[in-house]
mmCIF file of C-alpha atoms in Angstrom:
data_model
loop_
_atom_site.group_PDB
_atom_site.id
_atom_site.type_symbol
_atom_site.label_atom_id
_atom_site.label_comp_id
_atom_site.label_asym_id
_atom_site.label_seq_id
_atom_site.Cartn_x
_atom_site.Cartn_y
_atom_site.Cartn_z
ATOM 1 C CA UNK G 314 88.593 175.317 131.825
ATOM 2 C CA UNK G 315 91.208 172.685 130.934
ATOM 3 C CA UNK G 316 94.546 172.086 130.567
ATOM 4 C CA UNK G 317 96.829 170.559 128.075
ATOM 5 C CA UNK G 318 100.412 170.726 127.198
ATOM 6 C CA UNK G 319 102.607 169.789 123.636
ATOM 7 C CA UNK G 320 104.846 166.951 124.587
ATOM 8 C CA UNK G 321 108.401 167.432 124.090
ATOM 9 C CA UNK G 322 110.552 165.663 121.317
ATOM 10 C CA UNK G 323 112.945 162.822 123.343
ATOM 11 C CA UNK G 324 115.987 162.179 122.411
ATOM 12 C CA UNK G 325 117.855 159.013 122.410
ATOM 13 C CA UNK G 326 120.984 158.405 122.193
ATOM 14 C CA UNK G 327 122.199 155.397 119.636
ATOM 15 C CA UNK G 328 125.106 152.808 120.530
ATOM 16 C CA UNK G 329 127.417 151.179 118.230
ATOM 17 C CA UNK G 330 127.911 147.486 118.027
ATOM 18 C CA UNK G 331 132.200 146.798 117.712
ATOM 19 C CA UNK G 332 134.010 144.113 115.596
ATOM 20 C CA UNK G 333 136.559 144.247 117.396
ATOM 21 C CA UNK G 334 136.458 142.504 120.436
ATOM 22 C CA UNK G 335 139.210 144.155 122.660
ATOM 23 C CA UNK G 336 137.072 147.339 122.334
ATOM 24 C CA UNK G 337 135.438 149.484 124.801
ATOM 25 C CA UNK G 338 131.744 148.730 125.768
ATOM 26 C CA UNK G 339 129.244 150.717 123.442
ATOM 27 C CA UNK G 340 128.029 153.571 125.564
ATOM 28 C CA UNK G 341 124.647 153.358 127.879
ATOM 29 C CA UNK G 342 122.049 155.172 126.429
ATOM 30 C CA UNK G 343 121.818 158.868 128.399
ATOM 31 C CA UNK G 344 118.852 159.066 130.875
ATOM 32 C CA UNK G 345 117.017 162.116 129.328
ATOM 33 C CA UNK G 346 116.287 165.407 131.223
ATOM 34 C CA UNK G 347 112.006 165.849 130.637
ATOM 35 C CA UNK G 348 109.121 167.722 131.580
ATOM 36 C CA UNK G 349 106.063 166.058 133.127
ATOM 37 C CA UNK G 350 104.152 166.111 129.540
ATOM 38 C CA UNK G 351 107.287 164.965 127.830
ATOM 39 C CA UNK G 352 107.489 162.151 130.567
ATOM 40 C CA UNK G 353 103.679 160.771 130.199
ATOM 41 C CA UNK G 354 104.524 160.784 126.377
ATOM 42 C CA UNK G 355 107.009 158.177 126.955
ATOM 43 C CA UNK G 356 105.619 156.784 129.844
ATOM 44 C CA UNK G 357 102.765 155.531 126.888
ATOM 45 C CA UNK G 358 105.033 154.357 124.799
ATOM 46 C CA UNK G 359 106.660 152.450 127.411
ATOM 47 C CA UNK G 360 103.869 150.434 128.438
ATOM 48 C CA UNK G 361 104.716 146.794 126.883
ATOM 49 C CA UNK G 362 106.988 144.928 129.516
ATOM 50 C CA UNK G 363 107.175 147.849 132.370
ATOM 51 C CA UNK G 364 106.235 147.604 135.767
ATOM 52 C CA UNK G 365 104.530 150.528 136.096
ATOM 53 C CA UNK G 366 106.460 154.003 136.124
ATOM 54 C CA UNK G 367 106.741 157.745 137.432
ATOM 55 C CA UNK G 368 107.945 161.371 137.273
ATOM 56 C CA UNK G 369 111.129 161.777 139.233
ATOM 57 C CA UNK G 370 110.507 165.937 139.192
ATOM 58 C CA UNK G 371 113.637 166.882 141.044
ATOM 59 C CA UNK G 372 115.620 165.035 138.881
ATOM 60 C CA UNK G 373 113.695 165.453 135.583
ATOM 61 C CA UNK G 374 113.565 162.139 134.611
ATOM 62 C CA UNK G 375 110.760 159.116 133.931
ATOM 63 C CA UNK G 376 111.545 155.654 135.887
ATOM 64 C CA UNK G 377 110.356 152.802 134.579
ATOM 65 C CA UNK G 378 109.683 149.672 136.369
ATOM 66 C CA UNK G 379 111.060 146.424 134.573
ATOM 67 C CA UNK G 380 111.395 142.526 135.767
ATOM 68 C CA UNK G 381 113.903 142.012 133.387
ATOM 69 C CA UNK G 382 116.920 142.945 131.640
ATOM 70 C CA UNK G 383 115.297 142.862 127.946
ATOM 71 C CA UNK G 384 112.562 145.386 129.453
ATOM 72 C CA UNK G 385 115.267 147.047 130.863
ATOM 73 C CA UNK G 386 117.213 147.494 127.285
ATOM 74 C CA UNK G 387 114.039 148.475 126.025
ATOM 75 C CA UNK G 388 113.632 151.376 128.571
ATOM 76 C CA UNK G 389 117.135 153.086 128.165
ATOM 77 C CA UNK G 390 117.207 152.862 124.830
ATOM 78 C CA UNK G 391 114.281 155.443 125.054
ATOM 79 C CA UNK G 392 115.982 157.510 127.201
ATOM 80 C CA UNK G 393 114.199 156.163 130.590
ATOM 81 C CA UNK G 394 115.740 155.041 134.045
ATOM 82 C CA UNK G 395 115.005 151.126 134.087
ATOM 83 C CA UNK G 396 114.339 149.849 137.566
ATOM 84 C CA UNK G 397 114.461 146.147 138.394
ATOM 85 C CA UNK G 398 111.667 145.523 140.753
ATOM 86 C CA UNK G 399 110.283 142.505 142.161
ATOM 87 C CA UNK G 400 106.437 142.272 141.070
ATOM 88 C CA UNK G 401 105.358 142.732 137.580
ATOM 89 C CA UNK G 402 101.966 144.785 137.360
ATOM 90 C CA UNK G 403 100.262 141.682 136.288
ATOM 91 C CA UNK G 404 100.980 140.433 140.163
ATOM 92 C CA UNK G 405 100.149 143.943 141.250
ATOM 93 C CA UNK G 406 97.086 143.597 139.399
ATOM 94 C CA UNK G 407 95.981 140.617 140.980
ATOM 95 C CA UNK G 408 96.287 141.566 144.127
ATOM 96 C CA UNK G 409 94.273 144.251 143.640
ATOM 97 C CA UNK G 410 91.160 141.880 141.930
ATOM 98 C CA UNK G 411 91.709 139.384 145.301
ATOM 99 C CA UNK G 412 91.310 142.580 147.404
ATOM 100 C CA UNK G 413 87.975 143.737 145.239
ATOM 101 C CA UNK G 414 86.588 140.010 145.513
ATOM 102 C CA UNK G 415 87.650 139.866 149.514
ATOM 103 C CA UNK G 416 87.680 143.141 150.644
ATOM 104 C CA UNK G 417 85.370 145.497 149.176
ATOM 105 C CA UNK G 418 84.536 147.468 152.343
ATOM 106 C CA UNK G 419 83.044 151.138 152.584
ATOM 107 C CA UNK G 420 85.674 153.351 153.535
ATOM 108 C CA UNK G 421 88.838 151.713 151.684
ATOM 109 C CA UNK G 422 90.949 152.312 148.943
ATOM 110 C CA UNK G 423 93.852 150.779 147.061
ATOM 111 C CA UNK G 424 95.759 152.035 143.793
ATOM 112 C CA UNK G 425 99.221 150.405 142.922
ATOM 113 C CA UNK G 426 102.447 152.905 143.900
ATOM 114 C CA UNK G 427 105.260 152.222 141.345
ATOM 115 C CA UNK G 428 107.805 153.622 143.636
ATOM 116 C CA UNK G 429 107.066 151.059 146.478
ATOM 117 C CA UNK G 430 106.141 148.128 143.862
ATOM 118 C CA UNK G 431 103.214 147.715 145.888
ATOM 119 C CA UNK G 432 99.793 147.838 146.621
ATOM 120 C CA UNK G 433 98.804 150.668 148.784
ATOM 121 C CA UNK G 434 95.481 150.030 150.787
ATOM 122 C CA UNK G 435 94.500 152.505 152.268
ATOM 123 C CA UNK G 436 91.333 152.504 155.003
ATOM 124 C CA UNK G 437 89.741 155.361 156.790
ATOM 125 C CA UNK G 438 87.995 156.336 160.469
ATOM 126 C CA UNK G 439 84.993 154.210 159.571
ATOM 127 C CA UNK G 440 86.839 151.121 158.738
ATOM 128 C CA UNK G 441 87.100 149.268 162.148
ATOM 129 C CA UNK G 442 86.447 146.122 164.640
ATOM 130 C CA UNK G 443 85.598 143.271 162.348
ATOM 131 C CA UNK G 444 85.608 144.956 158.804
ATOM 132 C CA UNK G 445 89.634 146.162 159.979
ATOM 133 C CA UNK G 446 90.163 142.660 160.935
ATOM 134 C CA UNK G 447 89.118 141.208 157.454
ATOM 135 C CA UNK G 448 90.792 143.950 155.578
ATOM 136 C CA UNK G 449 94.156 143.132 157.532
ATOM 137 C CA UNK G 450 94.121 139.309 156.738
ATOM 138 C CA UNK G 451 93.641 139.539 153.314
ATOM 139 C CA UNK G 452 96.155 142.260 153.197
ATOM 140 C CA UNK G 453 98.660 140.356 154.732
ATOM 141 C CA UNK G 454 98.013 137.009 153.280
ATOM 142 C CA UNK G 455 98.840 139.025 150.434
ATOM 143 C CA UNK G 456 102.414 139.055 151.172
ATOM 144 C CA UNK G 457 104.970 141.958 150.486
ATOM 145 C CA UNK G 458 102.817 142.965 147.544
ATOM 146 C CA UNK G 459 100.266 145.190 149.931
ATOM 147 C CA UNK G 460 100.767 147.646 152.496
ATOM 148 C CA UNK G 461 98.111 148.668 154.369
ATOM 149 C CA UNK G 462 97.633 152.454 155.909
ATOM 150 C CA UNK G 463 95.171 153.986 157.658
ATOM 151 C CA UNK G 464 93.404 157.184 157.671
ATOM 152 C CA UNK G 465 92.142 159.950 159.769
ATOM 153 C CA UNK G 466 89.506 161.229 157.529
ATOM 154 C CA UNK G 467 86.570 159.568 156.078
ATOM 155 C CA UNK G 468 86.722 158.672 152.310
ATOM 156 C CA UNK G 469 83.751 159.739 150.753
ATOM 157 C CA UNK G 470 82.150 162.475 147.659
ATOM 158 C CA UNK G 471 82.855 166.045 148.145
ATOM 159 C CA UNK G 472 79.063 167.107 146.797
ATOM 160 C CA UNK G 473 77.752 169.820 149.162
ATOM 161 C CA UNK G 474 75.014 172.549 149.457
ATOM 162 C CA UNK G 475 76.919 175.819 148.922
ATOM 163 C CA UNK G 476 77.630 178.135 145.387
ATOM 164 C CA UNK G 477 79.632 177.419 141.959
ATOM 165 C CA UNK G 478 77.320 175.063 139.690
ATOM 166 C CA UNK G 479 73.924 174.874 142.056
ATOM 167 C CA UNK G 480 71.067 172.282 141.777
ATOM 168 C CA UNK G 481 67.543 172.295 144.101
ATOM 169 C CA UNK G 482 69.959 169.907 146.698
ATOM 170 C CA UNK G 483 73.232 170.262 146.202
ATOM 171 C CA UNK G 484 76.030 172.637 144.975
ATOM 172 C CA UNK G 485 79.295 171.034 142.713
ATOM 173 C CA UNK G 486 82.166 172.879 140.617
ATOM 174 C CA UNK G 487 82.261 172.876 137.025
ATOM 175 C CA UNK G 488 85.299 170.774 135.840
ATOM 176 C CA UNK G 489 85.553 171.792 132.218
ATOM 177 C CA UNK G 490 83.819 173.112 129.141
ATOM 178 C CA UNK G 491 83.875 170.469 126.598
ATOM 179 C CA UNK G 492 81.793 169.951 123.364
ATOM 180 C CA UNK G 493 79.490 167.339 121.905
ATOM 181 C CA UNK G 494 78.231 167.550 117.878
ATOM 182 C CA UNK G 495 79.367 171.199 118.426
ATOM 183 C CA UNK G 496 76.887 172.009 120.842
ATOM 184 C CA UNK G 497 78.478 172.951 124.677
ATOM 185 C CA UNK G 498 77.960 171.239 127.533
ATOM 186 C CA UNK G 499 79.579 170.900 131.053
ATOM 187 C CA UNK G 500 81.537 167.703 132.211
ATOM 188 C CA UNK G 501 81.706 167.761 136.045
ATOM 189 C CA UNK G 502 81.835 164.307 138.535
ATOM 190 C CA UNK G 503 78.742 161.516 137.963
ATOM 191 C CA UNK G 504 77.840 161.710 141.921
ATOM 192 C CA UNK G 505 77.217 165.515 141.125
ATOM 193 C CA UNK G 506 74.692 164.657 138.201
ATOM 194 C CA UNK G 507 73.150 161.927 139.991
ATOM 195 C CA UNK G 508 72.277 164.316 142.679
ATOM 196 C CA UNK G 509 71.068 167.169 140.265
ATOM 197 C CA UNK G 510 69.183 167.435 136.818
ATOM 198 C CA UNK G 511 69.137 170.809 136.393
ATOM 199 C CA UNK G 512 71.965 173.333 137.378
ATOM 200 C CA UNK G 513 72.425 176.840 137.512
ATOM 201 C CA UNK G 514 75.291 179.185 138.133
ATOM 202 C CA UNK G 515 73.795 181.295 141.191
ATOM 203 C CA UNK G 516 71.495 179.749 144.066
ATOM 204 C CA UNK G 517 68.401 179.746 143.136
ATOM 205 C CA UNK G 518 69.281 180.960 139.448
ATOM 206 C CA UNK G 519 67.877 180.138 136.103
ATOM 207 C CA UNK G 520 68.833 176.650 134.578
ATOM 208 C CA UNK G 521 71.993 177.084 132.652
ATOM 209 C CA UNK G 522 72.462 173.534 132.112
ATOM 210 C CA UNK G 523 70.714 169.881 132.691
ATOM 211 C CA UNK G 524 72.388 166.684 133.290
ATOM 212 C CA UNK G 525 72.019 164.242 130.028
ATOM 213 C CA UNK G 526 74.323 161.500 130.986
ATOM 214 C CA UNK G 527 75.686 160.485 134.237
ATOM 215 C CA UNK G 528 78.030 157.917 135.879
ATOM 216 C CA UNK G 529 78.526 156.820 139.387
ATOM 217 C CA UNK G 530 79.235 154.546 141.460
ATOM 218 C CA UNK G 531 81.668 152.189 138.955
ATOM 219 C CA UNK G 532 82.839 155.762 137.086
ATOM 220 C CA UNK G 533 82.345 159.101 138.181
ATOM 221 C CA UNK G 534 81.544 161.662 135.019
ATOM 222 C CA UNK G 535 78.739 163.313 134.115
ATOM 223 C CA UNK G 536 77.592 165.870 131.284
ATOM 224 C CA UNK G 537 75.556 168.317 131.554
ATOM 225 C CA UNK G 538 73.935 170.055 128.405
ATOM 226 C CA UNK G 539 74.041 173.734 128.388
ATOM 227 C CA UNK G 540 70.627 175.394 127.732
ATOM 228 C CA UNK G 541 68.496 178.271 126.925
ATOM 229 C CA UNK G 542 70.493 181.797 126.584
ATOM 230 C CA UNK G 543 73.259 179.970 128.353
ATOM 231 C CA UNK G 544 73.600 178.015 125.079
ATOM 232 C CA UNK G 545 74.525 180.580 122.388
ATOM 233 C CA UNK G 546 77.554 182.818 124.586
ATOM 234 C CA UNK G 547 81.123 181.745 124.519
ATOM 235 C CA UNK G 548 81.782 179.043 127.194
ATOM 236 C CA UNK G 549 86.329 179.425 126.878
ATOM 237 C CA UNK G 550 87.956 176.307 127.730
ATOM 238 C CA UNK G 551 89.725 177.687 130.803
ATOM 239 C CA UNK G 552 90.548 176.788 134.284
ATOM 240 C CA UNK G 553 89.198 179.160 137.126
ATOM 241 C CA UNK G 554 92.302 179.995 139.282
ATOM 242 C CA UNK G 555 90.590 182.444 141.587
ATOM 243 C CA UNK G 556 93.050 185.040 141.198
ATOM 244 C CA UNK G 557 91.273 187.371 138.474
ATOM 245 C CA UNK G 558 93.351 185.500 136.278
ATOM 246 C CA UNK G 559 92.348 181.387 133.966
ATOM 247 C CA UNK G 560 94.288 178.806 132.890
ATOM 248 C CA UNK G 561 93.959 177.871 129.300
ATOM 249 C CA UNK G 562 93.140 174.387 128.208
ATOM 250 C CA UNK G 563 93.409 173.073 125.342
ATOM 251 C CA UNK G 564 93.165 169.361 125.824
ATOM 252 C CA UNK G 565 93.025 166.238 127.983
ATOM 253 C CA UNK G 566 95.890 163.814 128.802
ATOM 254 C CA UNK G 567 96.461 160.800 131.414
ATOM 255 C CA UNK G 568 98.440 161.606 134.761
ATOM 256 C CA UNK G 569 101.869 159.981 135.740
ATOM 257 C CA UNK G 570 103.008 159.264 138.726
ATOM 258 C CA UNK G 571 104.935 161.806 140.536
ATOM 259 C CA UNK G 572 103.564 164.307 138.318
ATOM 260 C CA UNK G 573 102.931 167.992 139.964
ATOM 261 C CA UNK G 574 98.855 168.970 139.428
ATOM 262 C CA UNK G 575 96.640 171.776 140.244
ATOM 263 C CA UNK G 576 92.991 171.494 141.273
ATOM 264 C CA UNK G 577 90.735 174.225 140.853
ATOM 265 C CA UNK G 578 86.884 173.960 142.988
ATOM 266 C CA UNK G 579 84.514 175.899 143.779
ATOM 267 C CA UNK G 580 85.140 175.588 148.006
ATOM 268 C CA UNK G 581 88.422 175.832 148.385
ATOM 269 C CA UNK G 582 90.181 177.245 145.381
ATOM 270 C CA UNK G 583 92.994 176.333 143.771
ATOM 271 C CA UNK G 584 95.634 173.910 145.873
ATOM 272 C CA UNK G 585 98.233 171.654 144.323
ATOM 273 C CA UNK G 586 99.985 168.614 145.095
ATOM 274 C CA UNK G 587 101.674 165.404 143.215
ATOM 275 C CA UNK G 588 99.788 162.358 141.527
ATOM 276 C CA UNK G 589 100.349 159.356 144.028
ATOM 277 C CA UNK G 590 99.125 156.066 142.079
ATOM 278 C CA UNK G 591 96.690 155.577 138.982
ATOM 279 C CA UNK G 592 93.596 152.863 138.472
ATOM 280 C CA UNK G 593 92.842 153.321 142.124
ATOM 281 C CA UNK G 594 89.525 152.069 143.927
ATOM 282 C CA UNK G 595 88.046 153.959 146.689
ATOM 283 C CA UNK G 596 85.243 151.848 148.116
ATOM 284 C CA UNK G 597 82.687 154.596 148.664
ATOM 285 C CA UNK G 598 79.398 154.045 151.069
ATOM 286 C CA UNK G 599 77.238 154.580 147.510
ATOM 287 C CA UNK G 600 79.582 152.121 145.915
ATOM 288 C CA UNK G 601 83.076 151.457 144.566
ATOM 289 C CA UNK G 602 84.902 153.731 141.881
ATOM 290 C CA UNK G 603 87.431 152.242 139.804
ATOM 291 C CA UNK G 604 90.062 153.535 137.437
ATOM 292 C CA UNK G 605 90.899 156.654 139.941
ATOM 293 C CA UNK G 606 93.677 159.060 139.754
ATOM 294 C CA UNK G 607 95.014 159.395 142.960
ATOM 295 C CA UNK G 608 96.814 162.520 144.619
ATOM 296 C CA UNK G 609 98.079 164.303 147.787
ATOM 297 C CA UNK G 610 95.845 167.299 146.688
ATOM 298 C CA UNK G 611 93.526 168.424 149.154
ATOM 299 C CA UNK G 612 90.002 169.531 148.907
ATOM 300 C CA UNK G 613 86.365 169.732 150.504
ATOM 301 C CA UNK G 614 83.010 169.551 150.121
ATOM 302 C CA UNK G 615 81.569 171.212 147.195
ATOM 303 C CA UNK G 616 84.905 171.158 145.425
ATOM 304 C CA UNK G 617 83.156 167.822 143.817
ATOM 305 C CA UNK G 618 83.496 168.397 139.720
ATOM 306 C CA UNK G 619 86.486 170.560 139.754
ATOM 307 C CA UNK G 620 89.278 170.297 137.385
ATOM 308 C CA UNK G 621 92.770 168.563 137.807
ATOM 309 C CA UNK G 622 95.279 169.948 135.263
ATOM 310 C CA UNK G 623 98.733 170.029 134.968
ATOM 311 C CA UNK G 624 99.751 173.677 132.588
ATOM 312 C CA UNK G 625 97.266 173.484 129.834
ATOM 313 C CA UNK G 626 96.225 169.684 130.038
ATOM 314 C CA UNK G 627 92.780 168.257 131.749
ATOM 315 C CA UNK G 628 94.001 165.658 133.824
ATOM 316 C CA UNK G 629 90.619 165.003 136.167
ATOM 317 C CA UNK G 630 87.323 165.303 137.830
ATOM 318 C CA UNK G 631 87.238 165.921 141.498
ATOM 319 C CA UNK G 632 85.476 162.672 142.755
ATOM 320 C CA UNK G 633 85.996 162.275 146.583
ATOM 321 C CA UNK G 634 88.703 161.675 149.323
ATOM 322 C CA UNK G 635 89.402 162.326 153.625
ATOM 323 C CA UNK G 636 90.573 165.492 155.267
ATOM 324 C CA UNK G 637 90.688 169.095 154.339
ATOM 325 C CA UNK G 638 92.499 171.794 153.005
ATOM 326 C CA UNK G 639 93.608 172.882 156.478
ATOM 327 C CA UNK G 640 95.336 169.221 157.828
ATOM 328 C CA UNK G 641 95.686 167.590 154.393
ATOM 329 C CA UNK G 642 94.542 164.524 152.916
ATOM 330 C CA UNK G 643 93.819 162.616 149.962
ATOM 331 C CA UNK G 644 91.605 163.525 147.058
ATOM 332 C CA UNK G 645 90.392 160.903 143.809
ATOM 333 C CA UNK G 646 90.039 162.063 140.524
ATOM 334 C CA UNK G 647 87.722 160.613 137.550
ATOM 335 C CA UNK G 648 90.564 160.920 134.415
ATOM 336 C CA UNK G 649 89.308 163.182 131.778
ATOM 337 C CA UNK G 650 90.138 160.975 128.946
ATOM 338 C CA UNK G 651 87.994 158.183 129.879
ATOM 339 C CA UNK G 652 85.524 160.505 130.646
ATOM 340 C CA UNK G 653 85.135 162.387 126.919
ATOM 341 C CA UNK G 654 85.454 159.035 125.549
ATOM 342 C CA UNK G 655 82.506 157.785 126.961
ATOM 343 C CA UNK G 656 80.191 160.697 126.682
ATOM 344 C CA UNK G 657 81.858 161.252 123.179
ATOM 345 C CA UNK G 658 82.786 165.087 123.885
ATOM 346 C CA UNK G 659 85.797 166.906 123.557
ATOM 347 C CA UNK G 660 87.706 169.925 124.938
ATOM 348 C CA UNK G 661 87.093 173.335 123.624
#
């Protein structure tokens, strides 16, 4: 189960520099019409002097944060909408270390939104009294570079005791099939394969699979080895989508912000949503995540492991989040390309 997607050729358009001075301005570079996978493309190679960017989807275009005009050149000339904003992501990403050294309280979160040019920290139900009072004054001696929300859920892993991938204590949802030395294995969320060593795909089942290496709290990924019979059938790198019908995958990429997604778990299903900020935190009560993708995608217990993909591309790992699937919420993902980097597996 994955996803993946070819990303589109960009065009550019190329200006002319005159001789002759009484002659009309050289053109501005057109800002190019793109899909989400052609927009992360660029949004990569845009990296050196931006601000951070995202996916405008109704208008089919990347933005590009820049603090400068030279930045700004940089950006059209690609075929991006530059945006002068006031906070580089060096400032942003500041911030966000002064918040980790000053603030690192169960129950919060921050991730930096390139739309606001801010810092959004967010803090749930349990964050009150005199941990609400700390987070506020650092927040606001912060400046303009945080805002601060609140939440009525309660941030925290969505492992649970139901069916999908089951272990002896808890139940998870397989995120994708992936491949190590060309033997398969199973890469679902860290919490999940701290919780179990060896999983099956019924309650009370036969082992299918046991955990080799796991990651959480700091990352949340974990592998899990497929075994006996389960080892020699066909494991397809699809995406469950609960409707008799899968979603090919055929390999990972990094969200962008504004960027439509899918999620796929075992609980609730499949539900989709939009990519809201990258390298978030979420401050669990086990311990703090970093490097999160994080989305307006809702989900529940046991949904823990499930896959975030955008068409055919593996974006994530269901890690945790607040509310439900019936008033909303916000849900973290563990990307999928740090993840097969550091277990050194791949799709398919």
């Amino acid at each position: 189960m994955l996803a993946g997607a070819g990303a589109l050729a960009l065009a550019t358009t190329a200006t002319v520099t005159l001789a002759n001075a009484n002659a009309a301005p050289a053109p501005t570079p057109t800002v190019a019409k793109l899909t989400p996978a052609a927009a992360t493309t660029l949004a990569s190679q845009l990296k050196t002097g931006a601000a951070g960017a995202y996916y405008d989807a109704q208008a089919q275009k990347l933005v590009v944060n820049v603090v400068d005009q030279a930045a700004a050149k940089t950006v059209r000339a690609k075929g991006a909408e530059a945006r002068l904003v006031k906070y580089s992501l060096a400032q942003l990403d500041s911030a966000r270390q002064t918040l980790k050294a000053r603030a690192t309280i169960p129950g919060t979160a921050w991730g930096v939104d390139p739309k606001s040019n801010k810092v959004v920290v967010t803090a749930d139900r349990t964050v009150k009294g005199a941990k609400l009072a700390q987070l506020t004054k650092v927040a606001k001696g912060l400046g303009d570079k945080v805002e601060l929300r609140q939440t009525k859920g309660e941030f925290k892993p969505l492992i649970a005791g139901g069916d999908a991938i089951w272990g002896s204590s808890a139940r998870c949802s397989l995120g994708f099939n992936v491949t190590k030395d060309g033997q398969p294995y199973i890469l679902t969320a860290g919490h999940c394969g701290n919780a179990v060593q060896d999983w099956s795909d019924q309650q009370g089942g036969q082992t299918i699979a046991s955990t080799e290496t796991s990651k959480f709290p700091g990352n949340d990924y974990s592998i899990a080895k497929y075994a006996g019979s389960a080892a020699s059938i066909d494991h397809p790198s699809e995406v469950d989508l609960y409707n008799g019908s899968t979603q090919k995958i055929t390999g990972a990429a990094d969200a962008t912000v504004g960027e439509k997604v899918k999620r796929s778990g075992s609980t609730t299903q499949v539900h989709d949503g939009t990519v809201k900020a990258l390298n978030a935190s979420v401050n669990y009560q086990e311990g703090t995540v970093d490097g999160l993708i994080q989305t307006d995608v809702c989900a529940e217990p046991g949904d823990s492991g499930g896959a975030l993909f955008d068409g055919e591309k593996a974006l994530g790992l269901t890690s945790g989040g607040s509310g439900d699937c019936t008033n909303g919420g916000e849900t973290f993902f563990q990307p999928v390309p740090a993840a097969l980097q550091a277990t050194g597996t791949k799709i398919g």
